[in-house]
Backbone as CSV, one residue per row, in Angstrom:
resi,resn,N_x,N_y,N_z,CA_x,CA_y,CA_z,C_x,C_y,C_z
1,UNK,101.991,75.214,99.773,101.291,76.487,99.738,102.312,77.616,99.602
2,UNK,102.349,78.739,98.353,103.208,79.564,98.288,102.560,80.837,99.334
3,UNK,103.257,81.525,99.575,103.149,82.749,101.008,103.258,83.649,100.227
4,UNK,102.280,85.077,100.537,102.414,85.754,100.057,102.030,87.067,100.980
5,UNK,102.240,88.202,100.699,102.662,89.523,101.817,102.020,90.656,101.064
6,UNK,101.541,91.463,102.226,101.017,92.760,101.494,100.861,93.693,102.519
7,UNK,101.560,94.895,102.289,101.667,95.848,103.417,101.000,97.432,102.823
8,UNK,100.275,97.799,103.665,99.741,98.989,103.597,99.776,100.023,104.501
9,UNK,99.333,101.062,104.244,99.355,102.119,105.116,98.436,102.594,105.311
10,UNK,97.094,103.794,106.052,96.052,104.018,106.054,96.213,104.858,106.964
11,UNK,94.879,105.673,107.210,94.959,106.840,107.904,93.594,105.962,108.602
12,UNK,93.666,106.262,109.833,92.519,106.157,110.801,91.194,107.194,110.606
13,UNK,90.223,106.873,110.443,88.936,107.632,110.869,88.674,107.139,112.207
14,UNK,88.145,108.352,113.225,88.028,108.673,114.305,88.325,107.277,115.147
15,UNK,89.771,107.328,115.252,91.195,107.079,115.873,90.807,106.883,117.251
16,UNK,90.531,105.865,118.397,90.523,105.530,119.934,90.524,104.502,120.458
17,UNK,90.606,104.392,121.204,91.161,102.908,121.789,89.682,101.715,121.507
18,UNK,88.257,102.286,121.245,87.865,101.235,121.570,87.888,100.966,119.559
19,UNK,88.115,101.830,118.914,88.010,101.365,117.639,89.281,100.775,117.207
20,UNK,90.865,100.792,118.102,91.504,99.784,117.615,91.352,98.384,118.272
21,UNK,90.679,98.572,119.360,90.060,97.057,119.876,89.425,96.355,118.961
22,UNK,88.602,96.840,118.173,86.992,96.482,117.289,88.179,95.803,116.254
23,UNK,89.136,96.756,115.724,89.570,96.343,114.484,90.466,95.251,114.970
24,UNK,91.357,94.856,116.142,92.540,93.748,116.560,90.973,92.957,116.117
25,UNK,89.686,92.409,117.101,88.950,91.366,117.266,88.463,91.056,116.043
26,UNK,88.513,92.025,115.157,87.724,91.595,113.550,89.637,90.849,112.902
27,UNK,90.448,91.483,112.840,91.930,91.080,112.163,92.020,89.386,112.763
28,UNK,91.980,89.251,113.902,92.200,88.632,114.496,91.331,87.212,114.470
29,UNK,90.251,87.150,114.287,89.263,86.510,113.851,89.000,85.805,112.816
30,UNK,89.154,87.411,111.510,89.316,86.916,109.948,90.660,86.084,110.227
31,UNK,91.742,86.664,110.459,92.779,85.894,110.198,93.039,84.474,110.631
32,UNK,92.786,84.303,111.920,92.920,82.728,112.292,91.725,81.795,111.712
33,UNK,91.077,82.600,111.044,90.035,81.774,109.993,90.577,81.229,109.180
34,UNK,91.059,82.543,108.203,91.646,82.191,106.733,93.382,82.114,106.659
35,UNK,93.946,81.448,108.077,95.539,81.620,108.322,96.454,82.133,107.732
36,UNK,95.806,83.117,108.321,96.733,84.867,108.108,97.555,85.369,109.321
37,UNK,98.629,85.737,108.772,99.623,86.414,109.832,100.008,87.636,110.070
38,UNK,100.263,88.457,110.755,100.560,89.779,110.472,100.887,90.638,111.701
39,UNK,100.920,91.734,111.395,101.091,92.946,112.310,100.334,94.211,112.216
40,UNK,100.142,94.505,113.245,99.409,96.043,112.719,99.962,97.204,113.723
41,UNK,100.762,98.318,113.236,101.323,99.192,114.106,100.644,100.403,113.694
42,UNK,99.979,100.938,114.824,99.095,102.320,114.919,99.578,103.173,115.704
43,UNK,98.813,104.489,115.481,99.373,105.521,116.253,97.658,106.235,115.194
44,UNK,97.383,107.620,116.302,96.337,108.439,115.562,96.657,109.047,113.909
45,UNK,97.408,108.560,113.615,97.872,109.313,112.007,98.559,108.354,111.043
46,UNK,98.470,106.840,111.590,98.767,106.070,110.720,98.260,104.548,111.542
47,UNK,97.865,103.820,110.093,97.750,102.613,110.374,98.838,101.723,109.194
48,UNK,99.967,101.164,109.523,101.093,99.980,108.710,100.508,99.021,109.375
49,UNK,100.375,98.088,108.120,99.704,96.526,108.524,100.640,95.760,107.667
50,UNK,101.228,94.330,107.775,101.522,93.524,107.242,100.811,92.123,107.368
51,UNK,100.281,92.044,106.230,99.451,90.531,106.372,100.330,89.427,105.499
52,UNK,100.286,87.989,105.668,100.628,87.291,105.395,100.369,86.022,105.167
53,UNK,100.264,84.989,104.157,99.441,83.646,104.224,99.396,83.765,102.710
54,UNK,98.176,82.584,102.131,97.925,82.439,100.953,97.303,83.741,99.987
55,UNK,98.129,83.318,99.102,97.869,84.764,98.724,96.332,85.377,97.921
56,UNK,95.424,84.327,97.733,94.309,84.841,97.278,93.748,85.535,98.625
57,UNK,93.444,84.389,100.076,93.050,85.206,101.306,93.427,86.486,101.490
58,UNK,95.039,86.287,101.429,95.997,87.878,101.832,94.994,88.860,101.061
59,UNK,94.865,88.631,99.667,94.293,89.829,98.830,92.835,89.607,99.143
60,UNK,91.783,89.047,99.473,90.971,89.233,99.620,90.758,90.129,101.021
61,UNK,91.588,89.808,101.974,91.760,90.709,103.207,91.847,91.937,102.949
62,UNK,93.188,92.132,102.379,93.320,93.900,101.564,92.551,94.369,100.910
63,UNK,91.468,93.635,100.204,90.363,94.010,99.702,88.948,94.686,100.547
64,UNK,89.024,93.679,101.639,88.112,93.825,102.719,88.278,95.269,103.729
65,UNK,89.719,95.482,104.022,90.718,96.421,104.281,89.942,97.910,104.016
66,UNK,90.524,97.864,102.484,90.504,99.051,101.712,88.873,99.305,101.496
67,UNK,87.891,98.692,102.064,86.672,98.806,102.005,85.778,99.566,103.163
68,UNK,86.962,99.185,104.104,86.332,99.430,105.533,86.677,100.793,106.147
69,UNK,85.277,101.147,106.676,85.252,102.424,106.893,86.108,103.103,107.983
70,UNK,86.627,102.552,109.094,87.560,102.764,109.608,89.139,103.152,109.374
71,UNK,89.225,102.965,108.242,90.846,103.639,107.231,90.144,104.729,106.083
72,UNK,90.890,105.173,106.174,90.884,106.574,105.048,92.162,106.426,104.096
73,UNK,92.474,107.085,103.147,93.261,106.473,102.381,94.519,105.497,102.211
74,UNK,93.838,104.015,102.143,94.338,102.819,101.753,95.554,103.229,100.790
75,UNK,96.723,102.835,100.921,97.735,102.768,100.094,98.271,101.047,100.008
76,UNK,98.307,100.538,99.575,99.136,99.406,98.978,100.720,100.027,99.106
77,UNK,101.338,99.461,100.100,102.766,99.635,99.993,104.002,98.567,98.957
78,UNK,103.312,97.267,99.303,104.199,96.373,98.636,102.949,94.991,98.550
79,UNK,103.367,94.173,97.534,102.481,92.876,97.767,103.821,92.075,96.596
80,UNK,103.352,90.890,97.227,104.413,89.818,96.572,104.135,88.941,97.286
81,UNK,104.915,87.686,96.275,105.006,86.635,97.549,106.197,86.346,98.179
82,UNK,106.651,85.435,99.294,107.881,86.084,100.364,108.015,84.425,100.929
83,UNK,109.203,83.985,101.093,109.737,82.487,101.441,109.530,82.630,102.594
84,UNK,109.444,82.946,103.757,108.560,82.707,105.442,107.810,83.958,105.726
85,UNK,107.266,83.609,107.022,106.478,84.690,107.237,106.929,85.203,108.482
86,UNK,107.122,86.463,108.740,107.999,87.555,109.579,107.241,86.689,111.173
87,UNK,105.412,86.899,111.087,105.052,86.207,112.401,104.265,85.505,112.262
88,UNK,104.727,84.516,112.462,104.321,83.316,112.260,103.058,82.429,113.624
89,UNK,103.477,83.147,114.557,102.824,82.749,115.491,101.752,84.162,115.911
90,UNK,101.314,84.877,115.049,100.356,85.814,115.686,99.216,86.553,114.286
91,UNK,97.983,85.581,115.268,97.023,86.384,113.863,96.901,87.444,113.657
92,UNK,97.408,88.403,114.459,97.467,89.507,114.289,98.166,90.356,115.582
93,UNK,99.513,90.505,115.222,99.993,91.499,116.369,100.466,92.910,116.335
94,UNK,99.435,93.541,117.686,99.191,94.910,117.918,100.304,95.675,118.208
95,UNK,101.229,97.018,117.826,102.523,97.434,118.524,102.353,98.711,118.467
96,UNK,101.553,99.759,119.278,102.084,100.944,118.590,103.313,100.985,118.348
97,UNK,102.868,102.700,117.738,104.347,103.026,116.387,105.058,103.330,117.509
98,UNK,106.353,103.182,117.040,107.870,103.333,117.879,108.581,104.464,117.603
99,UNK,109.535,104.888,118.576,109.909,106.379,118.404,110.892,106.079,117.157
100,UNK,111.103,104.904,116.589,111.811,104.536,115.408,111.043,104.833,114.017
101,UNK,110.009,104.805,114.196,108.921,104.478,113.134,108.807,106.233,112.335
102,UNK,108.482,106.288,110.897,108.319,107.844,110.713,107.525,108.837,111.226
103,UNK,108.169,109.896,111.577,107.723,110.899,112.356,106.168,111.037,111.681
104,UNK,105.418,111.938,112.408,104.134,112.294,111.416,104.507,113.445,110.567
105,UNK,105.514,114.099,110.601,105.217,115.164,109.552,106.059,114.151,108.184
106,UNK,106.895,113.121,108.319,107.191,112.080,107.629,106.077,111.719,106.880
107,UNK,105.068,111.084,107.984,103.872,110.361,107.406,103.117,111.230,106.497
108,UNK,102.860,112.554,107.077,101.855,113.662,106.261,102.714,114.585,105.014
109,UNK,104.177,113.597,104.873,104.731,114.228,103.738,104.814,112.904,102.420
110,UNK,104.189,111.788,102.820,104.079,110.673,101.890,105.938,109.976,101.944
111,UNK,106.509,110.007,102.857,107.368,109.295,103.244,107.062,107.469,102.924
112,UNK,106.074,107.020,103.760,105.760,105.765,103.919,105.881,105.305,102.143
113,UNK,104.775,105.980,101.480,104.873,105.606,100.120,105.817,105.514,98.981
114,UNK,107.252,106.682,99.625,108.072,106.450,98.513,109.525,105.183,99.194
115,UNK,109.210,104.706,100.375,109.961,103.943,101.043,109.940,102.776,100.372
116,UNK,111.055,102.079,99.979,111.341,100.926,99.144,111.137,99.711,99.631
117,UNK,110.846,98.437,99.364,110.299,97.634,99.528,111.412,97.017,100.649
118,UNK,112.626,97.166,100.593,113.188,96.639,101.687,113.279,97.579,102.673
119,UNK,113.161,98.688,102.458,112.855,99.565,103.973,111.709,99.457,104.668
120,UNK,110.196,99.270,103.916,109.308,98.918,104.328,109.428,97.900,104.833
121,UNK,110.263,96.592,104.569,109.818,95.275,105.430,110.697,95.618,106.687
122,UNK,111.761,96.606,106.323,112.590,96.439,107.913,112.140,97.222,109.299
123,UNK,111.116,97.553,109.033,110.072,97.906,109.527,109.362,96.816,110.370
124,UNK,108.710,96.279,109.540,108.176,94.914,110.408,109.282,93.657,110.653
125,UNK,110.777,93.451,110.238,111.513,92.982,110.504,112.190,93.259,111.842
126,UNK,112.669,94.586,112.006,112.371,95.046,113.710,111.459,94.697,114.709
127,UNK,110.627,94.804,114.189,109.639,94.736,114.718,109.126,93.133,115.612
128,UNK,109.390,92.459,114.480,109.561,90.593,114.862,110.762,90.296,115.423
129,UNK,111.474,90.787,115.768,112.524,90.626,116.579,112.925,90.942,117.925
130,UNK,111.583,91.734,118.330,111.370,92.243,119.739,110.011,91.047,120.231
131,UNK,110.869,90.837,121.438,110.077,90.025,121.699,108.663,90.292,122.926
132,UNK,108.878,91.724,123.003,107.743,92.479,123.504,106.083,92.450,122.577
């Protein structure tokens, strides 16, 4: 089975704790269905997700994603396919954003989008390396 990766960015519609609950139990669900891996790091002004697995699922997820009314503009950051997968052991793991992660006037200046495909993964490469 070749692996394949797709990371996005999104803006939250009305942003609170019980609507990132709703969205971990739906990620979390789809994914250990269709064995998907990933991350999702939030904060009220951004949602970065990295999903991971076969790559028709992966894209049908991002499809499902970019549909759902809970994100506001869906960006596609990177998609490809990728020789392992960053987490391997989590259908979906939750982190808010880190005082590392781009500032929001970063985020609300389209930072995330012009960030290159290896800055974007070192992002979630940090990220899998904490074992918090």
């Amino acid at each position: 089975m070749s692996l394949y990766q797709v990371v996005y960015a999104s803006r939250p519609f009305g942003y609170d704790q019980g609507m990132l609950n709703g969205i971990l139990a739906d990620a979390r669900r789809c994914n250990e269905r269709d064995g998907i891996t990933g991350s999702l790091i939030c904060r009220d002004d951004l949602y970065l997700q990295l999903l991971e697995g076969p790559a028709d699922l992966v894209t049908a997820a991002f499809a499902r994603i970019a549909r759902d009314d809970r994100h506001l503009e869906v960006r596609r950051l990177l998609a490809g396919p990728t020789a392992s997968r960053l987490f391997p052991t989590w259908a979906m793991r939750h982190d808010p954003a880190r005082s590392w992660m781009w500032t929001r006037d970063q985020v609300a200046a389209g930072v995330p989008e012009r960030a290159s495909r290896d800055e974007v993964l070192a992002v979630f490469q940090r990220l899998a390396a904490d074992p918090g």
